[in-house]
């Protein structure tokens, strides 16, 4: 496994691999890897000849009062996990933006809903850094988790709109045994908050059960989700939304496929989760 810091080194290795007809898979991460990231890497490993993992805590996707300064980091541990799952290249950029940086990639509308309401500049940072990562690595495929459903959706839109030619692969959410979706931010939770955090998954399951037994009214389903979440006395709901999976617009009735997405604050820690509600 190669640990690279410079863009040019990454570009050179990937260009050589491509010239030999090898396919390239990229797993963009902010490090502090967990089983969710590793599942993306395993899928990338199965589908590509060369697997690149980027580890970069991207400052432009954090709001001014968010957790950039305390975002968890452990490069040594990340590197040994990457070695175990057969990563070829870890790119840990020293520098991503130079002082003259003035260009932003903005996906309109889709980024103004759901998480975009409480994190207004977040997706602009994500799409810009992902476009830059794609520009250097020029992967055939890039891997993202369903836990960040809106992120995956926005990135797919960007690659289509800008003809980037990267296949966006979205992999299932990986959960702890009690249902909590894995996230690097789970380490922020106090023991009491951690005990209540699985209520997010339970709320999603309550909605799935309602749809399975015939409920279609979004207002009724949302009220039930909020009722389950109310048991998380240490939590504060940021949003509970049911939207069309193609447009991310709110719906009043469950269609053949709707996205139920939610975000809950525990103190300053904001947890997100989602499920696709399907009518079979
Ligand atoms: O999902 C993440 O960890 C980040 O948003 C990403 C895609 C690596 C961009 O910084």
Tab-separated table of C-alpha atoms and ligand atoms in Angstrom:
chain	number	residue	atom	x	y	z
A	1	UNK	CA	0.000	0.000	0.000
A	2	UNK	CA	1.244	3.460	-0.912
A	3	UNK	CA	0.651	6.501	1.308
A	4	UNK	CA	0.748	9.594	-0.886
A	5	UNK	CA	0.547	13.243	0.094
A	6	UNK	CA	1.000	15.099	-3.197
A	7	UNK	CA	-1.614	15.395	-5.930
A	8	UNK	CA	0.972	14.884	-8.637
A	9	UNK	CA	2.097	11.555	-7.155
A	10	UNK	CA	-1.502	10.317	-7.157
A	11	UNK	CA	-2.051	11.555	-10.697
A	12	UNK	CA	1.102	9.781	-11.925
A	13	UNK	CA	0.287	6.391	-10.392
A	14	UNK	CA	-3.319	6.465	-11.548
A	15	UNK	CA	-2.319	7.556	-15.054
A	16	UNK	CA	0.131	4.654	-15.295
A	17	UNK	CA	-2.495	2.187	-14.044
A	18	UNK	CA	-5.027	3.475	-16.528
A	19	UNK	CA	-2.511	3.214	-19.386
A	20	UNK	CA	-2.202	-0.467	-18.509
A	21	UNK	CA	-5.978	-0.803	-18.811
A	22	UNK	CA	-6.638	-1.006	-15.067
A	23	UNK	CA	-9.889	0.321	-13.613
A	24	UNK	CA	-9.784	2.737	-10.688
A	25	UNK	CA	-12.160	2.919	-7.711
A	26	UNK	CA	-12.121	5.868	-5.294
A	27	UNK	CA	-13.472	5.898	-1.741
A	28	UNK	CA	-13.474	9.526	-0.498
A	29	UNK	CA	-13.368	9.779	3.307
A	30	UNK	CA	-12.588	12.191	6.102
A	31	UNK	CA	-10.776	9.416	7.989
A	32	UNK	CA	-11.447	7.976	11.436
A	33	UNK	CA	-12.567	4.949	9.510
A	34	UNK	CA	-15.238	2.563	10.724
A	35	UNK	CA	-16.969	-0.505	9.353
A	36	UNK	CA	-19.180	1.706	7.152
A	37	UNK	CA	-16.124	3.043	5.297
A	38	UNK	CA	-14.580	-0.423	5.146
A	39	UNK	CA	-17.703	-1.814	3.478
A	40	UNK	CA	-17.250	0.821	0.743
A	41	UNK	CA	-13.612	-0.170	0.355
A	42	UNK	CA	-14.494	-3.872	0.124
A	43	UNK	CA	-16.982	-3.145	-2.627
A	44	UNK	CA	-14.438	-0.963	-4.433
A	45	UNK	CA	-11.873	-3.763	-4.052
A	46	UNK	CA	-14.282	-6.263	-5.620
A	47	UNK	CA	-15.079	-4.006	-8.596
A	48	UNK	CA	-11.783	-2.301	-9.504
A	49	UNK	CA	-8.151	-3.130	-10.224
A	50	UNK	CA	-6.788	-0.153	-8.290
A	51	UNK	CA	-8.412	1.117	-5.093
A	52	UNK	CA	-7.689	4.641	-3.854
A	53	UNK	CA	-8.919	5.892	-0.466
A	54	UNK	CA	-8.660	9.612	0.199
A	55	UNK	CA	-8.431	10.763	3.799
A	56	UNK	CA	-8.985	14.481	4.140
A	57	UNK	CA	-10.973	16.456	6.690
A	58	UNK	CA	-12.363	19.001	4.264
A	59	UNK	CA	-12.662	22.406	5.969
A	60	UNK	CA	-14.999	23.901	3.370
A	61	UNK	CA	-17.878	21.592	4.267
A	62	UNK	CA	-17.951	22.657	7.932
A	63	UNK	CA	-20.012	25.651	9.031
A	64	UNK	CA	-18.349	28.331	11.191
A	65	UNK	CA	-19.776	26.898	14.428
A	66	UNK	CA	-19.355	23.233	13.493
A	67	UNK	CA	-16.823	20.624	14.629
A	68	UNK	CA	-13.893	21.065	12.211
A	69	UNK	CA	-11.403	21.640	15.033
A	70	UNK	CA	-12.405	18.587	17.036
A	71	UNK	CA	-13.325	16.224	14.183
A	72	UNK	CA	-11.776	12.877	15.247
A	73	UNK	CA	-8.516	11.916	13.541
A	74	UNK	CA	-6.298	8.818	13.794
A	75	UNK	CA	-4.207	8.385	10.665
A	76	UNK	CA	-2.112	5.466	11.957
A	77	UNK	CA	-5.205	3.437	12.767
A	78	UNK	CA	-6.801	4.369	9.430
A	79	UNK	CA	-3.687	3.214	7.575
A	80	UNK	CA	-3.613	-0.175	9.258
A	81	UNK	CA	-7.337	-0.689	8.506
A	82	UNK	CA	-6.725	0.273	4.863
A	83	UNK	CA	-3.853	-2.223	4.689
A	84	UNK	CA	-6.111	-4.972	6.103
A	85	UNK	CA	-8.798	-4.459	3.458
A	86	UNK	CA	-6.370	-4.316	0.546
A	87	UNK	CA	-6.303	-0.621	-0.379
A	88	UNK	CA	-3.633	0.175	-2.995
A	89	UNK	CA	-3.253	3.909	-2.421
A	90	UNK	CA	-4.140	6.118	0.515
A	91	UNK	CA	-4.115	9.742	-0.508
A	92	UNK	CA	-3.814	11.993	2.530
A	93	UNK	CA	-3.419	15.418	0.921
A	94	UNK	CA	-1.141	17.884	2.638
A	95	UNK	CA	-2.913	20.643	0.844
A	96	UNK	CA	-6.109	20.630	-1.152
A	97	UNK	CA	-6.934	24.298	-1.787
A	98	UNK	CA	-4.276	26.822	-2.655
A	99	UNK	CA	-4.536	30.406	-1.492
A	100	UNK	CA	-5.908	31.485	-4.863
A	101	UNK	CA	-8.848	29.084	-4.750
A	102	UNK	CA	-11.983	30.848	-6.038
A	103	UNK	CA	-14.086	28.131	-7.680
A	104	UNK	CA	-17.085	26.397	-6.158
A	105	UNK	CA	-19.290	23.623	-7.447
A	106	UNK	CA	-22.883	24.255	-6.421
A	107	UNK	CA	-25.747	21.861	-7.079
A	108	UNK	CA	-28.826	24.032	-6.885
A	109	UNK	CA	-32.160	23.289	-5.191
A	110	UNK	CA	-31.311	19.749	-4.039
A	111	UNK	CA	-28.869	21.221	-1.541
A	112	UNK	CA	-31.377	23.678	-0.111
A	113	UNK	CA	-33.544	20.988	1.471
A	114	UNK	CA	-33.147	18.481	4.335
A	115	UNK	CA	-29.609	18.879	5.743
A	116	UNK	CA	-29.051	21.975	3.586
A	117	UNK	CA	-31.440	23.984	5.760
A	118	UNK	CA	-29.371	23.753	8.952
A	119	UNK	CA	-26.048	23.416	7.048
A	120	UNK	CA	-26.365	26.036	4.282
A	121	UNK	CA	-22.765	25.903	2.995
A	122	UNK	CA	-22.127	22.205	3.631
A	123	UNK	CA	-22.933	20.689	0.243
A	124	UNK	CA	-21.028	23.358	-1.660
A	125	UNK	CA	-17.933	22.224	0.271
A	126	UNK	CA	-18.681	18.554	-0.371
A	127	UNK	CA	-19.274	18.900	-4.112
A	128	UNK	CA	-16.249	21.137	-4.546
A	129	UNK	CA	-13.873	18.781	-2.761
A	130	UNK	CA	-15.340	15.698	-4.451
A	131	UNK	CA	-14.965	17.391	-7.852
A	132	UNK	CA	-11.327	18.105	-6.969
A	133	UNK	CA	-10.752	14.503	-5.826
A	134	UNK	CA	-12.303	13.267	-9.068
A	135	UNK	CA	-10.126	15.698	-11.023
A	136	UNK	CA	-6.946	14.220	-9.579
A	137	UNK	CA	-7.889	10.522	-9.383
A	138	UNK	CA	-10.244	10.392	-12.400
A	139	UNK	CA	-11.848	7.208	-11.035
A	140	UNK	CA	-14.122	4.897	-13.005
A	141	UNK	CA	-16.244	4.456	-9.883
A	142	UNK	CA	-16.613	6.291	-6.583
A	143	UNK	CA	-18.231	4.868	-3.452
A	144	UNK	CA	-20.506	6.614	-0.955
A	145	UNK	CA	-22.741	5.441	1.894
A	146	UNK	CA	-26.530	5.475	1.864
A	147	UNK	CA	-26.394	6.937	5.393
A	148	UNK	CA	-25.578	10.267	3.760
A	149	UNK	CA	-28.426	9.848	1.279
A	150	UNK	CA	-28.644	13.497	0.281
A	151	UNK	CA	-24.881	13.713	-0.199
A	152	UNK	CA	-24.899	10.685	-2.525
A	153	UNK	CA	-27.857	12.116	-4.405
A	154	UNK	CA	-26.221	15.532	-4.832
A	155	UNK	CA	-22.907	14.016	-5.934
A	156	UNK	CA	-24.648	11.842	-8.512
A	157	UNK	CA	-26.431	14.928	-9.843
A	158	UNK	CA	-23.109	16.783	-10.060
A	159	UNK	CA	-21.396	13.981	-11.990
A	160	UNK	CA	-24.293	13.833	-14.438
A	161	UNK	CA	-24.627	17.599	-14.849
A	162	UNK	CA	-20.889	18.089	-15.370
A	163	UNK	CA	-20.393	14.941	-17.502
A	164	UNK	CA	-17.693	13.709	-15.160
A	165	UNK	CA	-17.983	10.130	-16.343
A	166	UNK	CA	-17.701	8.678	-12.849
A	167	UNK	CA	-20.040	5.900	-11.829
A	168	UNK	CA	-21.437	6.718	-8.348
A	169	UNK	CA	-21.943	3.561	-6.291
A	170	UNK	CA	-24.072	3.902	-3.162
A	171	UNK	CA	-23.610	1.182	-0.523
A	172	UNK	CA	-25.977	0.229	2.321
A	173	UNK	CA	-25.777	1.847	5.746
A	174	UNK	CA	-23.764	-0.206	8.239
A	175	UNK	CA	-25.148	-0.253	11.759
A	176	UNK	CA	-24.045	-1.058	15.280
A	177	UNK	CA	-25.735	-4.102	16.841
A	178	UNK	CA	-28.401	-1.855	18.417
A	179	UNK	CA	-29.256	-0.189	15.112
A	180	UNK	CA	-27.319	3.076	15.375
A	181	UNK	CA	-25.899	3.975	11.958
A	182	UNK	CA	-22.101	4.008	12.051
A	183	UNK	CA	-20.619	7.481	11.918
A	184	UNK	CA	-17.271	8.969	12.907
A	185	UNK	CA	-19.273	11.473	14.952
A	186	UNK	CA	-20.773	8.785	17.222
A	187	UNK	CA	-17.663	9.161	19.423
A	188	UNK	CA	-18.954	12.564	20.508
A	189	UNK	CA	-21.999	11.038	22.234
A	190	UNK	CA	-22.052	10.833	26.015
A	191	UNK	CA	-22.989	7.379	27.403
A	192	UNK	CA	-26.544	8.643	28.075
A	193	UNK	CA	-26.925	10.096	24.572
A	194	UNK	CA	-25.470	6.890	23.087
A	195	UNK	CA	-28.182	4.878	24.872
A	196	UNK	CA	-30.893	7.003	23.251
A	197	UNK	CA	-29.333	7.306	19.777
A	198	UNK	CA	-30.720	3.963	18.467
A	199	UNK	CA	-34.169	5.581	18.648
A	200	UNK	CA	-33.402	7.079	15.237
A	201	UNK	CA	-33.379	3.612	13.704
A	202	UNK	CA	-36.419	2.577	15.722
A	203	UNK	CA	-38.325	5.587	14.418
A	204	UNK	CA	-37.440	4.639	10.830
A	205	UNK	CA	-38.567	1.062	11.480
A	206	UNK	CA	-41.878	2.277	12.882
A	207	UNK	CA	-42.454	4.102	9.592
A	208	UNK	CA	-41.458	1.036	7.551
A	209	UNK	CA	-43.988	-1.036	9.499
A	210	UNK	CA	-46.747	1.531	8.912
A	211	UNK	CA	-46.110	1.517	5.181
A	212	UNK	CA	-45.998	-2.296	5.146
A	213	UNK	CA	-49.433	-2.368	6.738
A	214	UNK	CA	-50.907	0.068	4.238
A	215	UNK	CA	-50.438	3.577	5.643
A	216	UNK	CA	-49.708	6.103	2.881
A	217	UNK	CA	-50.342	9.479	4.556
A	218	UNK	CA	-47.073	11.288	5.146
A	219	UNK	CA	-48.451	13.482	7.958
A	220	UNK	CA	-49.545	10.381	9.899
A	221	UNK	CA	-46.240	8.606	9.364
A	222	UNK	CA	-44.228	11.682	10.285
A	223	UNK	CA	-46.241	12.137	13.483
A	224	UNK	CA	-45.463	8.541	14.493
A	225	UNK	CA	-41.756	8.999	13.734
A	226	UNK	CA	-41.698	12.130	15.898
A	227	UNK	CA	-43.510	10.264	18.659
A	228	UNK	CA	-40.841	7.526	18.694
A	229	UNK	CA	-38.088	10.163	18.628
A	230	UNK	CA	-39.707	11.978	21.565
A	231	UNK	CA	-38.491	9.112	23.772
A	232	UNK	CA	-34.980	10.443	23.093
A	233	UNK	CA	-35.286	13.021	25.866
A	234	UNK	CA	-31.718	14.220	25.289
A	235	UNK	CA	-32.333	14.710	21.578
A	236	UNK	CA	-33.746	17.633	19.606
A	237	UNK	CA	-35.264	16.954	16.193
A	238	UNK	CA	-33.680	18.988	13.400
A	239	UNK	CA	-35.967	17.556	10.739
A	240	UNK	CA	-38.098	14.566	9.806
A	241	UNK	CA	-38.933	14.629	6.100
A	242	UNK	CA	-40.475	12.279	3.585
A	243	UNK	CA	-39.499	13.213	0.042
A	244	UNK	CA	-39.569	11.974	-3.511
A	245	UNK	CA	-36.356	9.996	-4.145
A	246	UNK	CA	-35.855	11.631	-7.558
A	247	UNK	CA	-36.415	15.291	-6.667
A	248	UNK	CA	-36.055	15.420	-2.859
A	249	UNK	CA	-39.314	17.423	-2.864
A	250	UNK	CA	-41.726	16.787	-0.004
A	251	UNK	CA	-44.676	14.509	-0.743
A	252	UNK	CA	-48.063	14.139	0.931
A	253	UNK	CA	-48.546	10.463	0.139
A	254	UNK	CA	-45.962	7.706	-0.037
A	255	UNK	CA	-45.170	6.969	-3.679
A	256	UNK	CA	-43.712	3.699	-4.970
A	257	UNK	CA	-40.418	4.858	-3.458
A	258	UNK	CA	-40.016	7.687	-0.932
A	259	UNK	CA	-37.050	8.723	1.178
A	260	UNK	CA	-37.662	9.172	4.892
A	261	UNK	CA	-34.724	11.173	6.215
A	262	UNK	CA	-34.177	12.575	9.675
A	263	UNK	CA	-31.636	14.498	11.697
A	264	UNK	CA	-31.503	14.777	15.469
A	265	UNK	CA	-29.188	16.849	17.649
A	266	UNK	CA	-27.807	15.323	20.821
A	267	UNK	CA	-26.159	18.368	22.371
A	268	UNK	CA	-23.977	19.710	19.561
A	269	UNK	CA	-23.767	16.322	17.849
A	270	UNK	CA	-26.060	16.017	14.884
A	271	UNK	CA	-26.960	12.457	13.854
A	272	UNK	CA	-28.654	11.592	10.574
A	273	UNK	CA	-30.316	8.457	9.281
A	274	UNK	CA	-32.771	7.479	6.578
A	275	UNK	CA	-34.673	4.677	4.933
A	276	UNK	CA	-36.353	4.187	1.592
A	277	UNK	CA	-40.060	3.523	2.064
A	278	UNK	CA	-41.220	1.216	-0.704
A	279	UNK	CA	-44.670	0.056	-1.691
A	280	UNK	CA	-44.242	-3.536	-2.831
B	1	LIG	O1	-18.848	11.671	3.505
B	1	LIG	C1	-17.753	12.204	3.797
B	1	LIG	O2	-16.964	11.717	4.610
B	1	LIG	C2	-17.378	13.530	3.128
B	1	LIG	O3	-18.481	14.355	2.988
B	1	LIG	C3	-16.646	13.353	1.795
B	1	LIG	C4	-17.533	12.705	0.746
B	1	LIG	C5	-15.397	12.514	1.995
B	1	LIG	C6	-16.205	14.720	1.244
B	1	LIG	O4	-15.328	15.361	2.109
